[in-house]
Amino acid sequence: MKLSTGSPSKAVLRGAVVAAMTAALAGPAAAATAAAPTATPPGLSCDTGKHEVDDYTGYALCRNNGSTARTFWVHLVCGWSPDVDGEHVTLNPGQSGQSTAHCAGLGTGIGEIGVRP
């Protein structure tokens, strides 16, 4: 059986399939973008980094420059392993504190470090 490729209905069907596949492939990319760590929460000034002898341990060292108590935690994007969050730290105005977290050893280490409110 020979199928004609010039039929308008088949062209519409091909267009719909291409559109559906494009949307399906774009979905994971959009979700990954939405999951990216956020900027430093308002009222805090933070330094982030990796432990100097362990590429799997990251930290956020923050100071509360605001006028009310603030809570934060470090968020590590861990490559092949699941992402992890550190302990929640609440700081009163003027206080400093640190949150740490550790990526699983099976992965590729820390890919990104963020601070979450």
PDB file of C-alpha atoms in Angstrom:
ATOM      1  CA  MET A   1       0.000   0.000   0.000  1.00  0.00           C
ATOM      2  CA  LYS A   2       1.452   3.360  -1.036  1.00  0.00           C
ATOM      3  CA  LEU A   3       0.812   6.452   1.101  1.00  0.00           C
ATOM      4  CA  SER A   4       0.637   9.829  -0.492  1.00  0.00           C
ATOM      5  CA  THR A   5       2.801  12.473   1.187  1.00  0.00           C
ATOM      6  CA  GLY A   6       1.134  15.423  -0.527  1.00  0.00           C
ATOM      7  CA  SER A   7      -2.249  15.167   1.185  1.00  0.00           C
ATOM      8  CA  PRO A   8      -3.211  18.221   3.288  1.00  0.00           C
ATOM      9  CA  SER A   9      -4.547  16.041   6.116  1.00  0.00           C
ATOM     10  CA  LYS A  10      -1.213  14.209   6.389  1.00  0.00           C
ATOM     11  CA  ALA A  11       0.664  17.512   6.392  1.00  0.00           C
ATOM     12  CA  VAL A  12      -1.541  18.697   9.261  1.00  0.00           C
ATOM     13  CA  LEU A  13      -0.942  15.420  11.114  1.00  0.00           C
ATOM     14  CA  ARG A  14       2.839  15.706  10.611  1.00  0.00           C
ATOM     15  CA  GLY A  15       2.698  19.300  11.919  1.00  0.00           C
ATOM     16  CA  ALA A  16       0.769  18.199  14.994  1.00  0.00           C
ATOM     17  CA  VAL A  17       3.267  15.402  15.706  1.00  0.00           C
ATOM     18  CA  VAL A  18       6.209  17.790  15.353  1.00  0.00           C
ATOM     19  CA  ALA A  19       4.509  20.340  17.639  1.00  0.00           C
ATOM     20  CA  ALA A  20       3.752  17.674  20.264  1.00  0.00           C
ATOM     21  CA  MET A  21       7.320  16.355  20.217  1.00  0.00           C
ATOM     22  CA  THR A  22       8.729  19.866  20.479  1.00  0.00           C
ATOM     23  CA  ALA A  23       6.523  20.585  23.504  1.00  0.00           C
ATOM     24  CA  ALA A  24       7.477  17.266  25.124  1.00  0.00           C
ATOM     25  CA  LEU A  25      11.176  17.953  24.691  1.00  0.00           C
ATOM     26  CA  ALA A  26      10.858  21.538  25.934  1.00  0.00           C
ATOM     27  CA  GLY A  27       8.990  20.465  29.098  1.00  0.00           C
ATOM     28  CA  PRO A  28      12.002  18.997  30.975  1.00  0.00           C
ATOM     29  CA  ALA A  29      14.159  21.988  30.074  1.00  0.00           C
ATOM     30  CA  ALA A  30      11.570  24.395  31.426  1.00  0.00           C
ATOM     31  CA  ALA A  31      11.227  22.333  34.605  1.00  0.00           C
ATOM     32  CA  ALA A  32      15.002  22.289  35.092  1.00  0.00           C
ATOM     33  CA  THR A  33      15.128  26.053  34.733  1.00  0.00           C
ATOM     34  CA  ALA A  34      12.352  26.491  37.288  1.00  0.00           C
ATOM     35  CA  ALA A  35      14.235  24.322  39.798  1.00  0.00           C
ATOM     36  CA  ALA A  36      17.391  26.396  39.689  1.00  0.00           C
ATOM     37  CA  PRO A  37      18.481  27.911  42.991  1.00  0.00           C
ATOM     38  CA  THR A  38      17.127  31.390  43.693  1.00  0.00           C
ATOM     39  CA  ALA A  39      19.053  34.573  44.428  1.00  0.00           C
ATOM     40  CA  THR A  40      20.060  35.444  47.981  1.00  0.00           C
ATOM     41  CA  PRO A  41      16.905  36.096  50.035  1.00  0.00           C
ATOM     42  CA  PRO A  42      16.178  39.766  50.902  1.00  0.00           C
ATOM     43  CA  GLY A  43      17.799  41.072  54.077  1.00  0.00           C
ATOM     44  CA  LEU A  44      20.662  38.563  53.953  1.00  0.00           C
ATOM     45  CA  SER A  45      24.190  38.829  52.627  1.00  0.00           C
ATOM     46  CA  CYS A  46      25.683  35.411  51.941  1.00  0.00           C
ATOM     47  CA  ASP A  47      28.879  33.742  50.831  1.00  0.00           C
ATOM     48  CA  THR A  48      28.647  30.238  49.381  1.00  0.00           C
ATOM     49  CA  GLY A  49      31.282  27.687  48.539  1.00  0.00           C
ATOM     50  CA  LYS A  50      32.604  24.150  48.653  1.00  0.00           C
ATOM     51  CA  HIS A  51      34.536  22.703  51.560  1.00  0.00           C
ATOM     52  CA  GLU A  52      38.243  23.108  50.796  1.00  0.00           C
ATOM     53  CA  VAL A  53      39.012  19.361  51.013  1.00  0.00           C
ATOM     54  CA  ASP A  54      35.629  17.850  50.049  1.00  0.00           C
ATOM     55  CA  ASP A  55      33.998  18.691  46.705  1.00  0.00           C
ATOM     56  CA  TYR A  56      30.749  17.085  47.917  1.00  0.00           C
ATOM     57  CA  THR A  57      30.150  19.418  50.899  1.00  0.00           C
ATOM     58  CA  GLY A  58      28.847  22.935  50.340  1.00  0.00           C
ATOM     59  CA  TYR A  59      27.890  25.803  52.617  1.00  0.00           C
ATOM     60  CA  ALA A  60      26.122  29.154  52.829  1.00  0.00           C
ATOM     61  CA  LEU A  61      27.439  31.606  55.404  1.00  0.00           C
ATOM     62  CA  CYS A  62      24.922  34.429  55.827  1.00  0.00           C
ATOM     63  CA  ARG A  63      24.460  37.612  57.849  1.00  0.00           C
ATOM     64  CA  ASN A  64      21.061  39.130  58.586  1.00  0.00           C
ATOM     65  CA  ASN A  65      21.235  42.801  57.570  1.00  0.00           C
ATOM     66  CA  GLY A  66      17.478  43.273  57.949  1.00  0.00           C
ATOM     67  CA  SER A  67      15.303  44.391  60.837  1.00  0.00           C
ATOM     68  CA  THR A  68      13.415  41.099  61.372  1.00  0.00           C
ATOM     69  CA  ALA A  69      14.423  37.478  61.891  1.00  0.00           C
ATOM     70  CA  ARG A  70      15.278  35.599  58.673  1.00  0.00           C
ATOM     71  CA  THR A  71      15.487  31.873  57.967  1.00  0.00           C
ATOM     72  CA  PHE A  72      17.657  30.394  55.203  1.00  0.00           C
ATOM     73  CA  TRP A  73      19.269  27.146  54.123  1.00  0.00           C
ATOM     74  CA  VAL A  74      21.832  26.071  51.540  1.00  0.00           C
ATOM     75  CA  HIS A  75      20.614  24.159  48.461  1.00  0.00           C
ATOM     76  CA  LEU A  76      23.094  22.000  46.511  1.00  0.00           C
ATOM     77  CA  VAL A  77      22.559  20.805  42.962  1.00  0.00           C
ATOM     78  CA  CYS A  78      24.398  17.488  43.009  1.00  0.00           C
ATOM     79  CA  GLY A  79      24.708  16.404  39.381  1.00  0.00           C
ATOM     80  CA  TRP A  80      23.880  12.693  39.095  1.00  0.00           C
ATOM     81  CA  SER A  81      22.750  12.411  42.736  1.00  0.00           C
ATOM     82  CA  PRO A  82      19.577  13.981  44.146  1.00  0.00           C
ATOM     83  CA  ASP A  83      19.807  17.645  45.143  1.00  0.00           C
ATOM     84  CA  VAL A  84      20.077  18.284  48.888  1.00  0.00           C
ATOM     85  CA  ASP A  85      19.168  21.037  51.342  1.00  0.00           C
ATOM     86  CA  GLY A  86      21.103  21.955  54.452  1.00  0.00           C
ATOM     87  CA  GLU A  87      19.714  22.652  57.895  1.00  0.00           C
ATOM     88  CA  HIS A  88      17.381  25.639  58.284  1.00  0.00           C
ATOM     89  CA  VAL A  89      19.076  28.488  60.152  1.00  0.00           C
ATOM     90  CA  THR A  90      17.180  31.415  61.703  1.00  0.00           C
ATOM     91  CA  LEU A  91      19.097  34.626  62.310  1.00  0.00           C
ATOM     92  CA  ASN A  92      18.016  37.663  64.304  1.00  0.00           C
ATOM     93  CA  PRO A  93      19.044  41.108  62.982  1.00  0.00           C
ATOM     94  CA  GLY A  94      22.840  41.454  63.011  1.00  0.00           C
ATOM     95  CA  GLN A  95      23.503  37.726  63.512  1.00  0.00           C
ATOM     96  CA  SER A  96      25.510  35.441  61.221  1.00  0.00           C
ATOM     97  CA  GLY A  97      25.172  31.698  60.717  1.00  0.00           C
ATOM     98  CA  GLN A  98      26.000  28.819  58.413  1.00  0.00           C
ATOM     99  CA  SER A  99      24.033  26.037  56.739  1.00  0.00           C
ATOM    100  CA  THR A 100      25.883  23.048  55.243  1.00  0.00           C
ATOM    101  CA  ALA A 101      24.857  20.084  53.106  1.00  0.00           C
ATOM    102  CA  HIS A 102      26.566  17.089  51.520  1.00  0.00           C
ATOM    103  CA  CYS A 103      25.969  15.523  48.089  1.00  0.00           C
ATOM    104  CA  ALA A 104      25.983  11.715  47.861  1.00  0.00           C
ATOM    105  CA  GLY A 105      29.335  10.221  46.890  1.00  0.00           C
ATOM    106  CA  LEU A 106      27.842   8.394  43.886  1.00  0.00           C
ATOM    107  CA  GLY A 107      27.381  11.604  41.912  1.00  0.00           C
ATOM    108  CA  THR A 108      29.653  14.081  40.249  1.00  0.00           C
ATOM    109  CA  GLY A 109      29.845  16.476  43.175  1.00  0.00           C
ATOM    110  CA  ILE A 110      28.355  19.921  43.554  1.00  0.00           C
ATOM    111  CA  GLY A 111      27.251  21.587  40.359  1.00  0.00           C
ATOM    112  CA  GLU A 112      25.620  24.663  41.868  1.00  0.00           C
ATOM    113  CA  ILE A 113      25.126  26.220  45.304  1.00  0.00           C
ATOM    114  CA  GLY A 114      22.155  28.407  46.185  1.00  0.00           C
ATOM    115  CA  VAL A 115      20.538  29.975  49.239  1.00  0.00           C
ATOM    116  CA  ARG A 116      16.833  29.430  49.852  1.00  0.00           C
ATOM    117  CA  PRO A 117      14.514  31.482  52.068  1.00  0.00           C
TER     118      PRO A 117
END
